[in-house]
Tab-separated table of C-alpha atoms in Angstrom:
chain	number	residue	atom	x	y	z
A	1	UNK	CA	-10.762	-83.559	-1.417
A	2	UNK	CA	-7.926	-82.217	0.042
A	3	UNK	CA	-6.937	-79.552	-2.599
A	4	UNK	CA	-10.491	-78.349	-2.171
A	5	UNK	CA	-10.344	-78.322	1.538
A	6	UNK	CA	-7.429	-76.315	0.801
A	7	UNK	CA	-8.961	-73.759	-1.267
A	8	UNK	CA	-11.632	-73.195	1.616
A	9	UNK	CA	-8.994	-72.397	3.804
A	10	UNK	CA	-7.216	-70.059	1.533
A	11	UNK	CA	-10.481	-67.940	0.859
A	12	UNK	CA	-10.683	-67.391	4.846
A	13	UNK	CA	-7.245	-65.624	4.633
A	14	UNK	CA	-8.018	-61.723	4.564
A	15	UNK	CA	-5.399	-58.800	4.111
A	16	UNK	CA	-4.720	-56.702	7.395
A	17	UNK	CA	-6.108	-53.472	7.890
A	18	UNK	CA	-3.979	-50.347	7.220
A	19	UNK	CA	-4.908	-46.944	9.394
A	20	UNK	CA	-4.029	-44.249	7.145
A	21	UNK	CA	-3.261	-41.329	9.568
A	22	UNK	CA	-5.130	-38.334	9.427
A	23	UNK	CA	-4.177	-34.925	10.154
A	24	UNK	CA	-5.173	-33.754	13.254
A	25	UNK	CA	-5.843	-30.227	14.349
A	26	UNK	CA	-2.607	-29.588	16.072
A	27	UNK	CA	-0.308	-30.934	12.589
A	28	UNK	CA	-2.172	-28.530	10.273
A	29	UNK	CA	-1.404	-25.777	13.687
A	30	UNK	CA	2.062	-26.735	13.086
A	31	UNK	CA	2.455	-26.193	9.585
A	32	UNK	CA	1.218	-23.115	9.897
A	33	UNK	CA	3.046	-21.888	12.439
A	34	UNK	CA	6.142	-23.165	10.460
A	35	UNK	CA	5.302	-21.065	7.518
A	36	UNK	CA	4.603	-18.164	9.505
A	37	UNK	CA	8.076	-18.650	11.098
A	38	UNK	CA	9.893	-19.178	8.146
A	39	UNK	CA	8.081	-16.348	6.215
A	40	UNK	CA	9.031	-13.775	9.608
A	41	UNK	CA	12.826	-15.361	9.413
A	42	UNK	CA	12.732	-14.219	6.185
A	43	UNK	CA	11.007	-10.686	6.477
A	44	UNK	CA	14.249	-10.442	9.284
A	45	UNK	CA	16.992	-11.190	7.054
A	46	UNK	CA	15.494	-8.938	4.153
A	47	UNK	CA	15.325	-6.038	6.507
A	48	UNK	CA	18.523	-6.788	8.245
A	49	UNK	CA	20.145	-6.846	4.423
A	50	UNK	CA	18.316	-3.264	3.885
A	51	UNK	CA	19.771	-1.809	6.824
A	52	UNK	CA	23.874	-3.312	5.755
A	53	UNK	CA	23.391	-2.061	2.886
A	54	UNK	CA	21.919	1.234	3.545
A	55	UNK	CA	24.935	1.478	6.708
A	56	UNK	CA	27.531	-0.413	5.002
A	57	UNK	CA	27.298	0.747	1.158
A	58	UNK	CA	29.068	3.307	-0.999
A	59	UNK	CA	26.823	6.280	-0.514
A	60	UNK	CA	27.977	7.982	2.649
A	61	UNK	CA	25.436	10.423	1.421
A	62	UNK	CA	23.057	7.500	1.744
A	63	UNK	CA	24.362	6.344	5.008
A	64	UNK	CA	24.181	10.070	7.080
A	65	UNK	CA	20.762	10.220	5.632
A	66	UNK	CA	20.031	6.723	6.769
A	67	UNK	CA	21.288	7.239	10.544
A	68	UNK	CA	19.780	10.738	10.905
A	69	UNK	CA	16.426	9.334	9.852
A	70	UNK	CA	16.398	6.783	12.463
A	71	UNK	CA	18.504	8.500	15.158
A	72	UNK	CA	15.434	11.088	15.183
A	73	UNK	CA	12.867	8.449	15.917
A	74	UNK	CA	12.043	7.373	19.596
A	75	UNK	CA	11.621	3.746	18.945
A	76	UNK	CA	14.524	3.166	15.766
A	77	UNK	CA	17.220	4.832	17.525
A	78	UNK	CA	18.931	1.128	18.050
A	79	UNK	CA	19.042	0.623	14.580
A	80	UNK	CA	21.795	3.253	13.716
A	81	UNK	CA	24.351	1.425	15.230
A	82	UNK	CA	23.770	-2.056	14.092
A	83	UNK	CA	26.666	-2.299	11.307
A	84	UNK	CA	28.584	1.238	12.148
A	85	UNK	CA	31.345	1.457	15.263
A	86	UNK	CA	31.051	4.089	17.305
A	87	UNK	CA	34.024	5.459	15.509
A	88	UNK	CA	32.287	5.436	12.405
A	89	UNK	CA	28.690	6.464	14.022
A	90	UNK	CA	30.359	9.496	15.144
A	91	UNK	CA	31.105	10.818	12.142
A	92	UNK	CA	27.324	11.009	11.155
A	93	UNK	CA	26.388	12.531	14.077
A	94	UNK	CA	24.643	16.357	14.324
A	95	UNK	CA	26.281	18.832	15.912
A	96	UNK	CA	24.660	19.673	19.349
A	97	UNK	CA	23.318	23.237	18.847
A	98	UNK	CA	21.320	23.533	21.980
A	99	UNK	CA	23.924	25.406	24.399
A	100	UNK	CA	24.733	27.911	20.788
A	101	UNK	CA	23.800	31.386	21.292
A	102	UNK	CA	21.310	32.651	18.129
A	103	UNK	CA	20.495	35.761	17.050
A	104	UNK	CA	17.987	37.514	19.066
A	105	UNK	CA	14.697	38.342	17.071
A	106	UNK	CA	14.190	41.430	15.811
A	107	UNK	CA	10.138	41.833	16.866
A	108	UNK	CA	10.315	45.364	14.825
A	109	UNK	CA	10.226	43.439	11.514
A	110	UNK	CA	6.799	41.979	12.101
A	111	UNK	CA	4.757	44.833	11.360
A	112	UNK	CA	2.140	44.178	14.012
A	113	UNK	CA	0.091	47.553	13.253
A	114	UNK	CA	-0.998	45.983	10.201
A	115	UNK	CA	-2.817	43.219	11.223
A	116	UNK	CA	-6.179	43.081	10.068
A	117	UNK	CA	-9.367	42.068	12.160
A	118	UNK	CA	-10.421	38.873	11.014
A	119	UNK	CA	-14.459	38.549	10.963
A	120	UNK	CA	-14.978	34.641	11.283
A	121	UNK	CA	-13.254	31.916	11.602
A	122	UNK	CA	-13.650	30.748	8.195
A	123	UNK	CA	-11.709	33.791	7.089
A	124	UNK	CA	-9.086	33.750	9.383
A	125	UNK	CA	-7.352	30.492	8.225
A	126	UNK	CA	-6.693	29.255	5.126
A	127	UNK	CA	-5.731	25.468	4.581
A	128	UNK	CA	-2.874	24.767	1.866
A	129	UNK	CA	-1.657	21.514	0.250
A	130	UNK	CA	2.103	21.298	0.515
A	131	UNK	CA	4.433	19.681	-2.126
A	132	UNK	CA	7.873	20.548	-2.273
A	133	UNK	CA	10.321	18.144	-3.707
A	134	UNK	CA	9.432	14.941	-1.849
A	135	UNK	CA	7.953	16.371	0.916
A	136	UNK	CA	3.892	16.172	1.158
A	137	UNK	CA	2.080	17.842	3.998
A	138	UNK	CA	-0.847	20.795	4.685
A	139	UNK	CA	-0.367	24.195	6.140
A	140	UNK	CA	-3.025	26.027	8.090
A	141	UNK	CA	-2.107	30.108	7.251
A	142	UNK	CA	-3.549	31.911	10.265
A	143	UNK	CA	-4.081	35.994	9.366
A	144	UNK	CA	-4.799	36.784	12.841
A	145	UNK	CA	-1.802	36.256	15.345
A	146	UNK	CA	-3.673	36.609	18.198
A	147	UNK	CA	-6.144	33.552	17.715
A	148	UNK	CA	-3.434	31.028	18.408
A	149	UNK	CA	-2.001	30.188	21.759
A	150	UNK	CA	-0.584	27.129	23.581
A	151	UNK	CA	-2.934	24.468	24.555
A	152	UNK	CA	-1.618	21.851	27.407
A	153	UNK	CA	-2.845	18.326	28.362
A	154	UNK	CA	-3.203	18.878	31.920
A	155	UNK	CA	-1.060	17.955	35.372
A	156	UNK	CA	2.078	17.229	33.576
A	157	UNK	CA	3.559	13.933	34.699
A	158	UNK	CA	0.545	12.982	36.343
A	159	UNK	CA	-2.512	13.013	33.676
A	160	UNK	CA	-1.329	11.184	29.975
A	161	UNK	CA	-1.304	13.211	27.405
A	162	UNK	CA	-3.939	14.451	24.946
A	163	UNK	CA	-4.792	13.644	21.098
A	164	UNK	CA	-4.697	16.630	19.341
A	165	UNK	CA	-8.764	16.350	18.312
A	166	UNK	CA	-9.454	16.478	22.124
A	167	UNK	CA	-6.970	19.351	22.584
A	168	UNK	CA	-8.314	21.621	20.024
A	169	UNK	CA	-11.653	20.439	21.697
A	170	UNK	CA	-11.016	21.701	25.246
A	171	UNK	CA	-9.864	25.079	23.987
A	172	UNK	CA	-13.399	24.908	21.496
A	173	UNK	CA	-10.415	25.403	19.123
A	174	UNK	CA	-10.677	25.291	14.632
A	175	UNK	CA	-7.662	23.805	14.481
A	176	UNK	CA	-3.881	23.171	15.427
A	177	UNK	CA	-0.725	20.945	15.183
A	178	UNK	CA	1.341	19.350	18.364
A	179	UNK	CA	3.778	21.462	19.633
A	180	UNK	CA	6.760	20.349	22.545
A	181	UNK	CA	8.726	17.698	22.700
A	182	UNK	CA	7.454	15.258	25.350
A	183	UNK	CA	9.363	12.495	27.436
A	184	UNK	CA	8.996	9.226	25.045
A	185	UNK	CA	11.256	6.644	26.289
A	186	UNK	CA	11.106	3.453	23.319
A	187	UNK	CA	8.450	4.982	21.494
A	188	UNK	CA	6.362	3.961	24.697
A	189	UNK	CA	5.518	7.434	26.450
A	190	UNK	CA	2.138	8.246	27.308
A	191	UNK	CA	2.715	11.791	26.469
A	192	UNK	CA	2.096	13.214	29.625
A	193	UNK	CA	6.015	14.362	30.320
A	194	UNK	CA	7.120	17.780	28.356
A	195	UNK	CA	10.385	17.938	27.550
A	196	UNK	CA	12.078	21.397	28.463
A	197	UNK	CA	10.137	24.399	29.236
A	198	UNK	CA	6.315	24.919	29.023
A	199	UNK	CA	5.353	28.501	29.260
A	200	UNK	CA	1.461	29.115	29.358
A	201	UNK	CA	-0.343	32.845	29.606
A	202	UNK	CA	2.985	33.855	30.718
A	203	UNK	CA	3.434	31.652	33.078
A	204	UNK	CA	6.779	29.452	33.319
A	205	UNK	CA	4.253	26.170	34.071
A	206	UNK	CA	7.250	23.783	33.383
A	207	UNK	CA	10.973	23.637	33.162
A	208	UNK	CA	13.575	25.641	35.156
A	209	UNK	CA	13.993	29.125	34.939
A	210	UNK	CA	17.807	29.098	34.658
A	211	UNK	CA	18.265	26.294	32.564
A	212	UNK	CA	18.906	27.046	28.891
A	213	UNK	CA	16.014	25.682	26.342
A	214	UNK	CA	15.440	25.847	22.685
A	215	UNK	CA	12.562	28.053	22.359
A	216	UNK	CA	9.644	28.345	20.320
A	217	UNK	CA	6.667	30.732	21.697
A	218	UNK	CA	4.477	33.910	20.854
A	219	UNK	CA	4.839	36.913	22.969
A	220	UNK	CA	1.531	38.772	23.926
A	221	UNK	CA	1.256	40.720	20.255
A	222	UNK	CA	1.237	37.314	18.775
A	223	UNK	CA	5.056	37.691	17.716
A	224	UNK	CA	6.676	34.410	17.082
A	225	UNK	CA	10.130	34.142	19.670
A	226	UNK	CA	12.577	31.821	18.175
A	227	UNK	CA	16.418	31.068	19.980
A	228	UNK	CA	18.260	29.552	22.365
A	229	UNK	CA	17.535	31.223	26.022
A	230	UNK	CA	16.895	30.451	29.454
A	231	UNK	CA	13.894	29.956	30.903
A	232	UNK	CA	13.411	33.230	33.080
A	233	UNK	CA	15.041	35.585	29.257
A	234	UNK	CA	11.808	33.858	27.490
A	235	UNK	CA	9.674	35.315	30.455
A	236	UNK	CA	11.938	38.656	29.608
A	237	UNK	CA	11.073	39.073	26.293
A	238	UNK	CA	7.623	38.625	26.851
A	239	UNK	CA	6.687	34.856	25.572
A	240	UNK	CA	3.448	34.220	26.852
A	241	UNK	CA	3.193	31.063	25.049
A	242	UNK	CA	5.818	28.919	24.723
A	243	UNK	CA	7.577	25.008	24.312
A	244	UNK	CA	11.166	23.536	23.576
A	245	UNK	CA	12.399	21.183	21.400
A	246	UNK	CA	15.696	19.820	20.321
A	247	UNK	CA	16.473	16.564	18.139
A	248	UNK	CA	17.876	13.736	19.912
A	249	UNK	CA	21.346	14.355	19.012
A	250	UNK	CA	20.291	18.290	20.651
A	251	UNK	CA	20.059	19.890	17.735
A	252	UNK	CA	18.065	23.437	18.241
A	253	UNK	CA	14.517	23.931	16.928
A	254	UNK	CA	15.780	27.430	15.630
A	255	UNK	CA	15.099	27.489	11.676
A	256	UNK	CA	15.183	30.840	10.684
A	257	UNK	CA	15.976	34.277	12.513
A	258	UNK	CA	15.317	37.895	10.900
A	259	UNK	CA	14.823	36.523	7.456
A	260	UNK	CA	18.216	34.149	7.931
A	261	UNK	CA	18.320	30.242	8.217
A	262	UNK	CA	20.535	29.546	10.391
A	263	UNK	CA	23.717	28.030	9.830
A	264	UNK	CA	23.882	25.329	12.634
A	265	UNK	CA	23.623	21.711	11.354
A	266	UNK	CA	20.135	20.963	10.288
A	267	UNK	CA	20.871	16.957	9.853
A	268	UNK	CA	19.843	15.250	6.865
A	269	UNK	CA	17.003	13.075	8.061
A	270	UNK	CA	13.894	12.589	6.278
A	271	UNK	CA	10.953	12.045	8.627
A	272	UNK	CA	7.075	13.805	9.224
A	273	UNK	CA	7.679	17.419	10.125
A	274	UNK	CA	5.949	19.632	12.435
A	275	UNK	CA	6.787	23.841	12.413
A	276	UNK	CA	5.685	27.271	13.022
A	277	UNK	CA	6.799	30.082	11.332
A	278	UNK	CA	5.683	33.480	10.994
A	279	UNK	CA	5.491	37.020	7.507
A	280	UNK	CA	6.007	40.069	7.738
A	281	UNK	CA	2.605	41.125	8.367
A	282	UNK	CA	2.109	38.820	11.382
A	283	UNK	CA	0.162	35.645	9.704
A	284	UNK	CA	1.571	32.765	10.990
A	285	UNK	CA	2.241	29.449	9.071
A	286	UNK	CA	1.380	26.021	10.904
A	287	UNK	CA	2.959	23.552	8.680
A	288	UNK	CA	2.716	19.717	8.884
A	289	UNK	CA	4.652	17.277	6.375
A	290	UNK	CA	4.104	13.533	6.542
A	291	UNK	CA	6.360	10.691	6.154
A	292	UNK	CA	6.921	6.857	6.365
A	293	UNK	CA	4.065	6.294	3.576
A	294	UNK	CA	4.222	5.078	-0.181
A	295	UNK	CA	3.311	8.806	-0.485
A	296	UNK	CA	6.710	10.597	1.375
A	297	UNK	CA	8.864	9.156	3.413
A	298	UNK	CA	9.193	12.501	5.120
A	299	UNK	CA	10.985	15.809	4.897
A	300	UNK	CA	14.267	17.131	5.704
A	301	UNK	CA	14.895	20.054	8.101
A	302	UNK	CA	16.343	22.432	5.038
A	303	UNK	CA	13.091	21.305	3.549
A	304	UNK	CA	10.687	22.699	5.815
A	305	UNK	CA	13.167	25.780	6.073
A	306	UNK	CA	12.697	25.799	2.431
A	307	UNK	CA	9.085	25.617	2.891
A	308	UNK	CA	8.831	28.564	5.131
A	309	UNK	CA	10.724	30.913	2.729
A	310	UNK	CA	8.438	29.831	-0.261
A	311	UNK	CA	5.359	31.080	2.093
A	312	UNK	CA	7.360	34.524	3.292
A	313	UNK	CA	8.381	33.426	6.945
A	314	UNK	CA	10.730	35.657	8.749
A	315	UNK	CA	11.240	33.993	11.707
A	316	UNK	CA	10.201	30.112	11.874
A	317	UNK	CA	10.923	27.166	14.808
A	318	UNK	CA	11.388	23.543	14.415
A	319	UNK	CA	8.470	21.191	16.700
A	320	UNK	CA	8.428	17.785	17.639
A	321	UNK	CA	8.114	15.405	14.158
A	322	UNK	CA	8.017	11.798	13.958
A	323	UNK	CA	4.901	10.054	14.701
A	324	UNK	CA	3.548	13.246	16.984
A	325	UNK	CA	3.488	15.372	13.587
A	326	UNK	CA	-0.399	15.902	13.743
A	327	UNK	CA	-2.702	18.578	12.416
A	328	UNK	CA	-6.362	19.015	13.009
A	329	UNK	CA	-8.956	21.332	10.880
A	330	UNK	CA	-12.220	21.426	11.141
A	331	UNK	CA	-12.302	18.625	14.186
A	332	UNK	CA	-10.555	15.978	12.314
A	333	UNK	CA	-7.049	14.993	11.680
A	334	UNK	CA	-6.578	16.477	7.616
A	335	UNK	CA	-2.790	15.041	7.497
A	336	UNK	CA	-1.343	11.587	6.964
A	337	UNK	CA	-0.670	10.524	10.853
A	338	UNK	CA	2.777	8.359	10.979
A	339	UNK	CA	2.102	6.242	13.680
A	340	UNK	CA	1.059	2.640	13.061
A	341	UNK	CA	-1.105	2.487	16.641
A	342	UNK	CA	-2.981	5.421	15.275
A	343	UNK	CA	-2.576	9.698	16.798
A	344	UNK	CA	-0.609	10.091	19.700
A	345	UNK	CA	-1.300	11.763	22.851
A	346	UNK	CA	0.806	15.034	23.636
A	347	UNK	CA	1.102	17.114	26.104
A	348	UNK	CA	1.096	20.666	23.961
A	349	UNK	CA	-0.054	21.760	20.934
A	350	UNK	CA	-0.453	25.478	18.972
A	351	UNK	CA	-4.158	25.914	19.077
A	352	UNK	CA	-6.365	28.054	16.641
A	353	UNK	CA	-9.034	29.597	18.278
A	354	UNK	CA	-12.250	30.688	16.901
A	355	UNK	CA	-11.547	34.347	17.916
A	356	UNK	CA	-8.626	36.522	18.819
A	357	UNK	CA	-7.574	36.448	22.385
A	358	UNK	CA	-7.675	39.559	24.989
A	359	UNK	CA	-4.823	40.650	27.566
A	360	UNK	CA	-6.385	38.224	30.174
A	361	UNK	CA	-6.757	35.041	29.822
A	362	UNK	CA	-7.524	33.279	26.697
């Protein structure tokens, strides 16, 4: 009796309960925020090992081309100087060309009486694929000299600046490619700020007239003015279009004078280009070379003067690169644009219009 009153006791007995946890919403949050962490920490250190070992390593051929790359951009400029001293940064530096006198241009090589009239649009400008060494890009090759001027955004450091499309748009414009520098500080400018002079229909619109510039313009023939002046010589010598640009380090945009490259430093960078250059016969050569892709990486500034040689330029200026180096054809952008938030706005650009301009206004 009592071993069976035992055995109904002992089947009563049940085992506790265990609550497996389950995974709530915020855990599986967590993980993935921990992977994504770890996977950025580790995207940082890769990078940060690229950069020591493209500043630190054995090729000081490597190294100039390194810090000139990113001492060009607006936004990169803080990398240069991550693993160099100043010391040592110094000795990559460009020389600062902007205050050197250049050769004037000789406007009697461009043989302006043999320009020919130029029926349609579609005839005037020819569109050309560009490879040279590394360097990948289009040219537009514009046969009439007088169906390009300077467009501008608007009230300069007022209004932003303009995308290209909508510049060649307001001037009812075929095509272009930027022009100017423009103020940019951190990659973060709106555009709206030229940098240096701004000369449009022969007027000095921005800039100081005694102040020194490196100039890039077309006088009222459609002659291309290269060289270091101030504002009030461009005026002088007749630009009636016009911008400035120098590198960040304040290197000149002057690439080639009277059939001559220059022989200031032209820096060993390799980013997206941006020039205009200029035969004989008075065509004039729009160039536009991309960069930062699986494609290119960019050009050099000896490539582009290269470049202009190949195609017969006698006189040919340096333009703002980077991620501003746009060209539009046709209403759309036809090269590879650099920046990763898409075209940026400008405040000048080299327009192609659909018909020569007269002594008035365009």
């Amino acid at each position: 009796m009592q071993n069976g009153r035992q055995g109904r006791h002992e089947s009563q007995i049940t085992e506790p309960t265990v609550e497996v946890p389950r995974k709530t919403g915020g855990h599986v949050v967590g993980h993935i925020l921990s992977f994504i962490g770890v996977t950025l920490l580790c995207v940082v250190l890769i990078l940060f090992g690229v950069i020591f070992v493209m500043e630190r390593g054995n090729s000081p051929t490597l190294t100039r081309m390194f810090v000139s790359s990113m001492r060009e951009t607006s936004a990169l400029r803080w990398i240069a100087p991550l693993f160099l001293t100043e010391d040592e940064l110094a000795g990559y530096l460009l020389t600062n060309t902007g205050d050197v006198e250049t050769e004037e241009v000789n406007t009697s090589l461009i043989r302006v009486a043999d320009a020919r009239a130029i029926s349609n649009a579609e005839e005037n400008v020819e569109v050309v694929d560009i490879a040279f060494g590394n360097a990948r890009g289009k040219m537009l090759i514009v046969k009439d000299r007088k169906s390009v001027i300077l467009g501008t955004s608007g009230a300069f450091g007022r209004d932003p600046g303009l995308l290209l499309t909508d510049m060649v748009a307001k001037y009812d414009g075929v095509g272009g490619i930027n022009a100017g520098g423009f103020v940019d500080n951190n990659g973060l400018g709106n555009g709206g700020t030229p940098q240096g002079l701004v000369i449009e229909d022969g007027q000095l619109i921005y800039g100081n007239p005694d102040a020194r510039y490196a100039v890039v313009g077309l006088d009222n023939d459609g002659i291309l003015i290269v060289g270091n002046m101030r504002g009030k010589e461009a005026l002088a010598k007749g630009v009636r279009w016009g911008v400035s640009f120098t590198t960040h380090d304040g290197v000149a945009s002057s690439l080639i004078i009277n059939g001559q490259v220059q022989t200031q430093d032209l820096g060993a960078g390799i980013n997206p280009r941006t020039a205009i250059g200029q035969r004989e016969d008075g065509t004039l050569l729009l160039l536009c070379l991309d960069g930062r892709s699986f494609d290119t990486f960019g050009a050099t500034v000896e490539d582009v003067c290269n470049i202009m040689l190949q195609y017969g330029a006698i006189n040919a200026g340096n333009l703002d690169g980077g991620s501003s180096s746009t060209m539009v054809y046709g209403g759309e952008i036809i090269n590879n644009c650099a920046s990763v938030t898409g075209p940026r706005r400008i405040p000048t650009g080299f327009i192609v219009l659909k018909e020569a301009y007269g002594d008035g206004q365009a």
